[in-house]
mmCIF file of C-alpha atoms and ligand atoms in Angstrom:
data_model
loop_
_atom_site.group_PDB
_atom_site.id
_atom_site.type_symbol
_atom_site.label_atom_id
_atom_site.label_comp_id
_atom_site.label_asym_id
_atom_site.label_seq_id
_atom_site.Cartn_x
_atom_site.Cartn_y
_atom_site.Cartn_z
ATOM 1 C CA TYR A 1 -225.912 37.466 -123.571
ATOM 2 C CA SER A 2 -223.010 38.595 -121.668
ATOM 3 C CA ALA A 3 -221.758 35.186 -121.625
ATOM 4 C CA LYS A 4 -221.902 34.252 -125.576
ATOM 5 C CA ARG A 5 -220.085 37.312 -125.509
ATOM 6 C CA ASP A 6 -217.555 35.861 -123.753
ATOM 7 C CA LYS A 7 -217.315 33.315 -125.176
ATOM 8 C CA ASN A 8 -217.251 34.247 -129.000
ATOM 9 C CA ARG A 9 -214.611 36.609 -127.942
ATOM 10 C CA PHE A 10 -212.197 33.372 -126.228
ATOM 11 C CA MET A 11 -213.042 32.043 -130.313
ATOM 12 C CA VAL A 12 -211.741 34.902 -131.419
ATOM 13 C CA TYR A 13 -209.046 34.885 -129.899
ATOM 14 C CA THR A 14 -208.011 31.069 -129.705
ATOM 15 C CA GLN A 15 -209.034 31.194 -133.886
ATOM 16 C CA GLN A 16 -205.740 33.962 -134.224
ATOM 17 C CA GLU A 17 -203.419 31.297 -132.278
ATOM 18 C CA ASP A 18 -204.813 28.452 -134.365
ATOM 19 C CA THR A 19 -204.027 30.665 -136.830
ATOM 20 C CA GLU A 20 -201.001 31.278 -136.306
ATOM 21 C CA ARG A 21 -199.605 28.030 -135.123
ATOM 22 C CA ARG A 22 -201.053 26.987 -138.172
ATOM 23 C CA GLN A 23 -198.536 29.371 -140.312
ATOM 24 C CA GLN A 24 -195.584 27.635 -137.957
ATOM 25 C CA LEU A 25 -196.592 24.464 -138.593
ATOM 26 C CA ARG A 26 -196.355 25.348 -142.737
ATOM 27 C CA LEU A 27 -192.828 26.974 -142.106
ATOM 28 C CA ALA A 28 -191.638 23.975 -140.109
ATOM 29 C CA GLN A 29 -192.737 21.015 -143.214
ATOM 30 C CA GLU A 30 -191.600 23.237 -145.786
ATOM 31 C CA LEU A 31 -188.117 23.880 -143.989
ATOM 32 C CA PRO A 32 -186.667 20.491 -145.948
ATOM 33 C CA ASP A 33 -187.740 21.917 -148.417
ATOM 34 C CA ALA A 34 -186.547 25.041 -148.755
ATOM 35 C CA ILE A 35 -182.817 23.289 -147.344
ATOM 36 C CA ASP A 36 -182.975 21.235 -150.737
ATOM 37 C CA ASN A 37 -183.848 23.753 -152.958
ATOM 38 C CA ASN A 38 -181.148 26.460 -151.804
ATOM 39 C CA GLN A 39 -183.220 28.969 -150.015
ATOM 40 C CA LEU A 40 -180.617 29.310 -146.850
ATOM 41 C CA ARG A 41 -179.114 32.039 -147.174
ATOM 42 C CA LEU A 42 -175.139 32.808 -145.200
ATOM 43 C CA HIS A 43 -174.351 36.104 -143.261
ATOM 44 C CA PHE A 44 -171.294 36.469 -141.823
ATOM 45 C CA GLN A 45 -170.491 39.325 -139.375
ATOM 46 C CA PRO A 46 -166.546 39.475 -138.012
ATOM 47 C CA MET A 47 -164.603 38.996 -135.178
ATOM 48 C CA ILE A 48 -162.278 41.220 -134.052
ATOM 49 C CA ARG A 49 -159.638 41.279 -131.703
ATOM 50 C CA MET A 50 -158.899 43.655 -129.219
ATOM 51 C CA HIS A 51 -155.482 44.338 -128.363
ATOM 52 C CA ASP A 52 -154.476 45.172 -132.254
ATOM 53 C CA SER A 53 -158.225 45.556 -134.269
ATOM 54 C CA THR A 54 -156.790 42.329 -136.292
ATOM 55 C CA VAL A 55 -159.757 40.862 -138.190
ATOM 56 C CA ILE A 56 -160.065 37.241 -136.657
ATOM 57 C CA GLY A 57 -162.677 35.797 -138.120
ATOM 58 C CA ALA A 58 -166.080 35.292 -138.903
ATOM 59 C CA GLU A 59 -170.104 34.104 -137.367
ATOM 60 C CA ALA A 60 -171.818 32.461 -140.055
ATOM 61 C CA LEU A 61 -175.758 33.175 -139.552
ATOM 62 C CA VAL A 62 -178.014 31.773 -140.901
ATOM 63 C CA ARG A 63 -180.556 33.455 -143.487
ATOM 64 C CA TRP A 64 -184.040 31.847 -145.259
ATOM 65 C CA GLN A 65 -184.877 33.128 -148.434
ATOM 66 C CA HIS A 66 -188.561 32.562 -148.467
ATOM 67 C CA PRO A 67 -190.202 32.445 -151.541
ATOM 68 C CA GLN A 68 -193.648 34.322 -149.741
ATOM 69 C CA LYS A 69 -192.262 35.827 -146.412
ATOM 70 C CA GLY A 70 -188.892 36.949 -147.788
ATOM 71 C CA LEU A 71 -185.435 36.722 -145.516
ATOM 72 C CA LEU A 72 -186.290 35.351 -142.135
ATOM 73 C CA PHE A 73 -184.271 35.521 -138.948
ATOM 74 C CA PRO A 74 -183.493 31.945 -137.296
ATOM 75 C CA ASP A 75 -185.218 33.609 -134.510
ATOM 76 C CA SER A 76 -187.858 32.336 -136.604
ATOM 77 C CA PHE A 77 -187.726 28.583 -138.291
ATOM 78 C CA ILE A 78 -184.597 27.632 -136.263
ATOM 79 C CA PRO A 79 -186.736 26.458 -132.655
ATOM 80 C CA LEU A 80 -189.052 24.633 -135.519
ATOM 81 C CA ALA A 81 -185.949 23.630 -137.288
ATOM 82 C CA GLU A 82 -184.778 21.779 -133.781
ATOM 83 C CA GLY A 83 -188.974 20.369 -133.094
ATOM 84 C CA ALA A 84 -189.400 19.251 -136.649
ATOM 85 C CA GLY A 85 -185.864 16.953 -137.237
ATOM 86 C CA SER A 86 -184.636 19.312 -139.655
ATOM 87 C CA ILE A 87 -181.837 20.980 -137.464
ATOM 88 C CA GLU A 88 -179.348 18.199 -138.759
ATOM 89 C CA PRO A 89 -179.629 18.607 -141.944
ATOM 90 C CA LEU A 90 -180.068 22.110 -141.602
ATOM 91 C CA THR A 91 -176.677 22.074 -139.588
ATOM 92 C CA ARG A 92 -175.072 19.963 -142.120
ATOM 93 C CA TRP A 93 -176.188 22.578 -144.774
ATOM 94 C CA VAL A 94 -175.178 25.398 -142.149
ATOM 95 C CA LEU A 95 -171.604 23.929 -142.014
ATOM 96 C CA ASP A 96 -170.679 22.645 -145.320
ATOM 97 C CA ALA A 97 -171.152 26.422 -146.741
ATOM 98 C CA ALA A 98 -169.774 27.858 -143.495
ATOM 99 C CA ILE A 99 -166.375 25.482 -144.059
ATOM 100 C CA ARG A 100 -165.860 25.940 -148.056
ATOM 101 C CA GLN A 101 -166.434 30.057 -147.146
ATOM 102 C CA GLY A 102 -164.246 29.642 -144.697
ATOM 103 C CA SER A 103 -161.807 27.497 -147.232
ATOM 104 C CA LYS A 104 -162.344 30.587 -150.152
ATOM 105 C CA TRP A 105 -161.537 33.159 -147.752
ATOM 106 C CA LEU A 106 -157.518 30.833 -146.470
ATOM 107 C CA SER A 107 -157.007 30.501 -150.823
ATOM 108 C CA SER A 108 -157.268 34.576 -151.390
ATOM 109 C CA GLY A 109 -155.412 35.274 -148.103
ATOM 110 C CA HIS A 110 -157.223 36.330 -145.409
ATOM 111 C CA LYS A 111 -156.917 33.986 -143.047
ATOM 112 C CA LEU A 112 -160.238 34.068 -140.727
ATOM 113 C CA ASN A 113 -161.589 31.447 -138.618
ATOM 114 C CA VAL A 114 -165.191 30.329 -138.655
ATOM 115 C CA SER A 115 -167.745 30.135 -136.437
ATOM 116 C CA VAL A 116 -171.128 27.878 -136.948
ATOM 117 C CA ASN A 117 -173.772 28.029 -134.143
ATOM 118 C CA ILE A 118 -174.583 24.440 -133.121
ATOM 119 C CA SER A 119 -177.932 23.871 -131.674
ATOM 120 C CA ALA A 120 -176.584 21.703 -128.291
ATOM 121 C CA LEU A 121 -179.177 19.143 -129.759
ATOM 122 C CA ILE A 122 -176.663 18.258 -132.125
ATOM 123 C CA LEU A 123 -174.361 16.490 -129.282
ATOM 124 C CA HIS A 124 -176.654 13.260 -128.963
ATOM 125 C CA ASN A 125 -175.883 12.339 -132.516
ATOM 126 C CA PRO A 126 -172.907 10.395 -132.014
ATOM 127 C CA ILE A 127 -171.819 10.632 -135.782
ATOM 128 C CA PHE A 128 -172.007 14.683 -135.715
ATOM 129 C CA PRO A 129 -167.570 14.717 -135.599
ATOM 130 C CA ASP A 130 -167.298 12.429 -138.032
ATOM 131 C CA ILE A 131 -169.746 14.331 -140.006
ATOM 132 C CA VAL A 132 -168.037 17.416 -139.174
ATOM 133 C CA ASN A 133 -164.718 15.895 -140.004
ATOM 134 C CA ARG A 134 -165.453 14.597 -143.097
ATOM 135 C CA LEU A 135 -166.845 18.302 -144.239
ATOM 136 C CA LEU A 136 -163.045 19.751 -142.983
ATOM 137 C CA GLU A 137 -161.563 17.028 -145.419
ATOM 138 C CA GLN A 138 -163.581 17.821 -148.661
ATOM 139 C CA SER A 139 -162.557 21.314 -148.242
ATOM 140 C CA ARG A 140 -159.028 20.755 -146.813
ATOM 141 C CA PHE A 141 -160.035 23.476 -143.850
ATOM 142 C CA PRO A 142 -157.988 22.908 -141.353
ATOM 143 C CA ALA A 143 -159.801 21.594 -138.036
ATOM 144 C CA GLU A 144 -158.416 24.288 -135.422
ATOM 145 C CA ARG A 145 -160.438 27.264 -137.853
ATOM 146 C CA LEU A 146 -163.399 26.153 -137.228
ATOM 147 C CA LYS A 147 -164.973 26.495 -134.519
ATOM 148 C CA LEU A 148 -168.857 25.428 -133.105
ATOM 149 C CA GLU A 149 -170.535 27.518 -130.259
ATOM 150 C CA ILE A 150 -172.976 25.893 -128.740
ATOM 151 C CA THR A 151 -176.225 27.418 -128.006
ATOM 152 C CA GLU A 152 -178.639 26.317 -125.175
ATOM 153 C CA SER A 153 -181.722 26.273 -127.250
ATOM 154 C CA ALA A 154 -182.208 23.070 -125.866
ATOM 155 C CA ILE A 155 -180.700 21.307 -122.695
ATOM 156 C CA ILE A 156 -178.435 18.442 -123.245
ATOM 157 C CA SER A 157 -180.708 15.462 -121.900
ATOM 158 C CA ASP A 158 -178.015 13.449 -122.191
ATOM 159 C CA VAL A 159 -174.849 14.834 -121.023
ATOM 160 C CA VAL A 160 -172.549 11.592 -120.914
ATOM 161 C CA ARG A 161 -173.324 11.550 -124.734
ATOM 162 C CA ALA A 162 -172.867 15.611 -125.354
ATOM 163 C CA THR A 163 -169.296 15.210 -123.358
ATOM 164 C CA ASP A 164 -168.495 12.321 -125.727
ATOM 165 C CA VAL A 165 -169.334 13.887 -128.462
ATOM 166 C CA VAL A 166 -167.543 17.762 -127.531
ATOM 167 C CA THR A 167 -164.475 15.164 -126.917
ATOM 168 C CA ARG A 168 -164.222 13.886 -130.122
ATOM 169 C CA LEU A 169 -164.719 16.934 -131.846
ATOM 170 C CA HIS A 170 -162.013 19.155 -129.730
ATOM 171 C CA GLU A 171 -159.591 16.211 -130.318
ATOM 172 C CA LEU A 172 -160.030 16.732 -134.114
ATOM 173 C CA GLY A 173 -158.846 19.828 -133.098
ATOM 174 C CA VAL A 174 -161.840 22.078 -133.572
ATOM 175 C CA LYS A 175 -162.375 24.423 -131.217
ATOM 176 C CA VAL A 176 -165.353 24.809 -128.746
ATOM 177 C CA SER A 177 -167.546 28.107 -127.532
ATOM 178 C CA ILE A 178 -169.931 28.635 -125.041
ATOM 179 C CA ASP A 179 -172.822 31.541 -126.590
ATOM 180 C CA ASP A 180 -174.560 33.487 -124.774
ATOM 181 C CA PHE A 181 -172.812 32.727 -122.159
ATOM 182 C CA GLY A 182 -174.203 34.164 -118.601
ATOM 183 C CA THR A 183 -178.287 33.743 -119.744
ATOM 184 C CA GLY A 184 -178.385 30.128 -118.953
ATOM 185 C CA TYR A 185 -178.231 28.570 -116.133
ATOM 186 C CA THR A 186 -176.428 25.141 -117.554
ATOM 187 C CA SER A 187 -173.337 27.364 -118.725
ATOM 188 C CA LEU A 188 -171.340 26.786 -115.901
ATOM 189 C CA ALA A 189 -172.305 23.286 -115.881
ATOM 190 C CA TYR A 190 -170.784 23.113 -119.722
ATOM 191 C CA ILE A 191 -167.685 24.856 -118.451
ATOM 192 C CA ARG A 192 -166.808 22.595 -115.436
ATOM 193 C CA LYS A 193 -167.826 19.514 -118.416
ATOM 194 C CA LEU A 194 -167.390 20.094 -121.351
ATOM 195 C CA PRO A 195 -163.640 20.656 -122.996
ATOM 196 C CA VAL A 196 -165.170 24.429 -124.035
ATOM 197 C CA ASP A 197 -161.961 26.769 -125.933
ATOM 198 C CA GLU A 198 -164.129 30.163 -125.252
ATOM 199 C CA ILE A 199 -167.079 32.113 -124.239
ATOM 200 C CA LYS A 200 -168.838 34.489 -125.844
ATOM 201 C CA ILE A 201 -170.160 37.259 -123.040
ATOM 202 C CA ASP A 202 -174.272 37.716 -124.203
ATOM 203 C CA LYS A 203 -175.329 40.693 -125.600
ATOM 204 C CA SER A 204 -177.589 41.584 -123.364
ATOM 205 C CA PHE A 205 -175.192 41.979 -120.759
ATOM 206 C CA VAL A 206 -173.302 44.345 -123.393
ATOM 207 C CA LEU A 207 -175.475 46.245 -124.968
ATOM 208 C CA ASN A 208 -176.157 48.913 -121.641
ATOM 209 C CA MET A 209 -172.434 48.502 -120.577
ATOM 210 C CA ASN A 210 -171.637 52.088 -121.077
ATOM 211 C CA THR A 211 -175.211 53.259 -119.087
ATOM 212 C CA VAL A 212 -175.661 50.050 -116.625
ATOM 213 C CA SER A 213 -173.213 49.789 -113.948
ATOM 214 C CA ASP A 214 -174.754 46.174 -113.663
ATOM 215 C CA ASP A 215 -174.407 44.862 -117.123
ATOM 216 C CA ALA A 216 -170.841 46.227 -116.502
ATOM 217 C CA VAL A 217 -170.309 44.356 -113.726
ATOM 218 C CA ILE A 218 -171.241 41.135 -114.750
ATOM 219 C CA VAL A 219 -169.565 42.237 -117.984
ATOM 220 C CA ARG A 220 -166.287 42.245 -115.384
ATOM 221 C CA THR A 221 -167.147 39.324 -113.749
ATOM 222 C CA LEU A 222 -167.588 37.471 -116.182
ATOM 223 C CA LEU A 223 -163.746 38.442 -117.562
ATOM 224 C CA GLU A 224 -162.386 37.676 -114.573
ATOM 225 C CA LEU A 225 -164.044 33.921 -113.823
ATOM 226 C CA ALA A 226 -162.800 33.421 -117.900
ATOM 227 C CA ARG A 227 -159.500 34.728 -117.241
ATOM 228 C CA ASN A 228 -158.842 32.509 -113.888
ATOM 229 C CA LEU A 229 -160.257 28.971 -116.077
ATOM 230 C CA ASP A 230 -157.977 29.960 -119.275
ATOM 231 C CA LEU A 231 -161.319 30.412 -121.537
ATOM 232 C CA SER A 232 -160.817 32.926 -124.557
ATOM 233 C CA VAL A 233 -163.730 36.146 -124.306
ATOM 234 C CA VAL A 234 -166.076 37.398 -127.481
ATOM 235 C CA ALA A 235 -168.336 39.920 -126.867
ATOM 236 C CA GLU A 236 -171.370 40.323 -128.771
ATOM 237 C CA GLY A 237 -173.202 42.882 -129.141
ATOM 238 C CA VAL A 238 -170.606 45.682 -129.733
ATOM 239 C CA GLU A 239 -172.634 48.185 -130.924
ATOM 240 C CA ASP A 240 -170.533 51.915 -130.055
ATOM 241 C CA ARG A 241 -167.342 53.034 -129.673
ATOM 242 C CA GLU A 242 -167.544 53.700 -125.348
ATOM 243 C CA THR A 243 -168.452 50.087 -125.239
ATOM 244 C CA TRP A 244 -164.831 48.658 -127.609
ATOM 245 C CA TYR A 245 -162.383 51.114 -125.254
ATOM 246 C CA MET A 246 -164.377 49.776 -121.837
ATOM 247 C CA LEU A 247 -164.374 46.495 -122.675
ATOM 248 C CA ALA A 248 -160.492 46.834 -124.156
ATOM 249 C CA GLY A 249 -159.836 48.254 -121.134
ATOM 250 C CA LEU A 250 -161.047 45.375 -119.485
ATOM 251 C CA GLY A 251 -158.477 42.677 -121.354
ATOM 252 C CA CYS A 252 -161.038 41.182 -123.478
ATOM 253 C CA HIS A 253 -159.965 39.952 -126.748
ATOM 254 C CA VAL A 254 -162.870 39.682 -129.358
ATOM 255 C CA ALA A 255 -165.045 42.098 -129.822
ATOM 256 C CA GLN A 256 -168.578 41.556 -132.257
ATOM 257 C CA GLY A 257 -170.654 44.140 -133.343
ATOM 258 C CA TYR A 258 -172.756 46.797 -135.304
ATOM 259 C CA TYR A 259 -170.149 48.950 -134.403
ATOM 260 C CA MET A 260 -167.951 47.056 -136.390
ATOM 261 C CA SER A 261 -170.239 45.492 -138.909
ATOM 262 C CA ARG A 262 -173.574 43.609 -139.191
ATOM 263 C CA PRO A 263 -173.809 40.397 -140.643
ATOM 264 C CA ILE A 264 -173.707 41.027 -144.179
ATOM 265 C CA ASP A 265 -173.704 38.558 -147.482
ATOM 266 C CA VAL A 266 -170.088 37.087 -148.385
ATOM 267 C CA GLU A 267 -170.554 39.827 -151.333
ATOM 268 C CA ALA A 268 -171.077 42.773 -148.122
ATOM 269 C CA PHE A 269 -168.424 41.178 -146.133
ATOM 270 C CA ASP A 270 -165.104 40.423 -149.294
ATOM 271 C CA SER A 271 -165.868 44.220 -149.433
ATOM 272 C CA TRP A 272 -166.129 44.810 -146.317
ATOM 273 C CA LEU A 273 -162.197 43.497 -145.997
ATOM 274 C CA THR A 274 -161.113 46.103 -148.217
ATOM 275 C CA THR A 275 -162.659 48.900 -147.633
ATOM 276 C CA SER A 276 -163.222 48.844 -143.658
ATOM 277 C CA PRO A 277 -161.132 50.657 -141.547
ATOM 278 C CA TRP A 278 -161.551 47.628 -138.816
ATOM 279 C CA ALA A 279 -159.621 45.080 -141.528
ATOM 280 C CA ALA A 280 -157.367 47.931 -143.461
ATOM 281 C CA ALA A 281 -155.105 47.613 -139.294
ATOM 282 C CA ARG A 282 -154.216 44.300 -140.618
HETATM 283 P P1 LIG V 1 -176.077 34.298 -131.423
HETATM 284 O O1 LIG V 1 -174.933 32.894 -131.993
HETATM 285 O O2 LIG V 1 -175.632 34.431 -130.292
HETATM 286 O O3 LIG V 1 -175.752 35.454 -132.989
HETATM 287 C C1 LIG V 1 -175.392 37.154 -132.839
HETATM 288 C C2 LIG V 1 -176.615 37.488 -132.682
HETATM 289 O O4 LIG V 1 -176.826 39.001 -132.722
HETATM 290 C C3 LIG V 1 -177.670 37.486 -134.701
HETATM 291 O O5 LIG V 1 -178.659 37.504 -134.826
HETATM 292 C C4 LIG V 1 -177.202 38.480 -135.049
HETATM 293 O O6 LIG V 1 -177.083 39.592 -136.055
HETATM 294 C C5 LIG V 1 -177.281 39.493 -133.046
HETATM 295 N N1 LIG V 1 -175.977 40.735 -133.359
HETATM 296 C C6 LIG V 1 -174.399 40.508 -133.482
HETATM 297 N N2 LIG V 1 -174.505 42.138 -132.851
HETATM 298 C C7 LIG V 1 -175.179 42.317 -132.982
HETATM 299 C C8 LIG V 1 -175.325 43.896 -132.149
HETATM 300 O O7 LIG V 1 -174.164 45.336 -132.111
HETATM 301 N N3 LIG V 1 -175.983 44.386 -131.873
HETATM 302 C C9 LIG V 1 -177.629 43.685 -131.902
HETATM 303 N N4 LIG V 1 -178.608 43.789 -131.093
HETATM 304 N N5 LIG V 1 -177.501 42.499 -132.174
HETATM 305 C C10 LIG V 1 -176.636 41.863 -132.476
HETATM 306 P P2 LIG V 1 -179.599 36.980 -135.651
HETATM 307 O O8 LIG V 1 -178.227 36.682 -136.913
HETATM 308 O O9 LIG V 1 -180.850 36.787 -135.223
HETATM 309 O O10 LIG V 1 -179.424 35.296 -135.076
HETATM 310 C C11 LIG V 1 -180.007 34.531 -134.163
HETATM 311 C C12 LIG V 1 -179.271 33.254 -133.284
HETATM 312 O O11 LIG V 1 -180.188 32.623 -134.029
HETATM 313 C C13 LIG V 1 -178.091 33.105 -132.789
HETATM 314 O O12 LIG V 1 -177.556 33.803 -131.811
HETATM 315 C C14 LIG V 1 -177.678 31.827 -132.558
HETATM 316 O O13 LIG V 1 -177.978 31.568 -131.274
HETATM 317 C C15 LIG V 1 -179.084 31.440 -133.837
HETATM 318 N N6 LIG V 1 -178.474 30.864 -134.852
HETATM 319 C C16 LIG V 1 -178.138 31.276 -136.549
HETATM 320 N N7 LIG V 1 -177.476 30.775 -137.374
HETATM 321 C C17 LIG V 1 -177.974 29.288 -136.580
HETATM 322 C C18 LIG V 1 -177.685 28.023 -137.631
HETATM 323 O O14 LIG V 1 -176.883 28.126 -138.645
HETATM 324 N N8 LIG V 1 -177.100 27.189 -136.025
HETATM 325 C C19 LIG V 1 -178.482 27.668 -135.166
HETATM 326 N N9 LIG V 1 -178.535 26.252 -134.529
HETATM 327 N N10 LIG V 1 -178.345 28.170 -135.143
HETATM 328 C C20 LIG V 1 -178.203 29.735 -135.627
HETATM 329 MG MG1 LIG V 2 -173.371 32.637 -131.972
HETATM 330 MG MG1 LIG V 3 -175.010 34.419 -128.375
HETATM 331 MG MG1 LIG V 4 -178.567 33.139 -129.259
#
């Protein structure tokens, strides 16, 4: 009898797991139509130059306004997109929307750079630089104002090809940033092999650097590494005033985090640009 009960418990467990997997599969299958039916949204989070508190750019962060499930965050569908072959159309949609928005800001007098997250998988596509170039031309957005944040969600399997793609993007004038720096074991290899302009120190090191001394040591070391390699540094996950001042004291270039603003939709961002003390500093 007890063996049977164990068996039942095992079945209950796998049934739950099964339901979850089926839901994920459904979500992955819905994604291509969601892109076509304009269910994706961009939120923007300001990036602030520390030495003069000037807003110099915005990171575009994708959301999925799902008709039944509400607003979904990228961690719940980007991995699915990568697995189900819809990361390319998704990235194209994000790039197009972000570049258009950057172009609108320029026309209204806001000289902002726009950062877009790129799954490393995309770097295997040799025509990706052409796609980016066409989108830039269509919106007449200067390549120098576009920054591609390469995330290590996928391991680059064909390093030679990826290096070629990044090199061509760099030749277009597009800036290249390594996101979540310090967390992936390939990030050091990236900055040796790829023409990188910037690193973004992962928020896991920044969030508690004002109370956890090991975290502060890591951030200081990454800043020194970046300085020696002549790379610009963004600290993400700046949530309070103390962390801002600590980073400023360490010579960090750019800060991003809830202390200045959460990621918000364009309407909210535009009003933030006119009302926030950070934006007023310019
Ligand atoms: P990421 O590029 O490292 O973006 C930073 C994440 O940290 C964002 O989460 C942002 O909302 C959050 N964040 C910003 N400031 C703070 C802070 O002060 N405290 C805390 N606790 N969190 C903060 P989000 O928007 O959920 O995005 C998660 C990840 O999804 C991104 O991490 C990025 O890797 C990926 N992602 C977002 N949009 C895209 C996209 O269009 N394409 C691809 N391939 N990936 C994307
Ligand atoms: Mg990013
Ligand atoms: Mg990051
Ligand atoms: Mg991330």
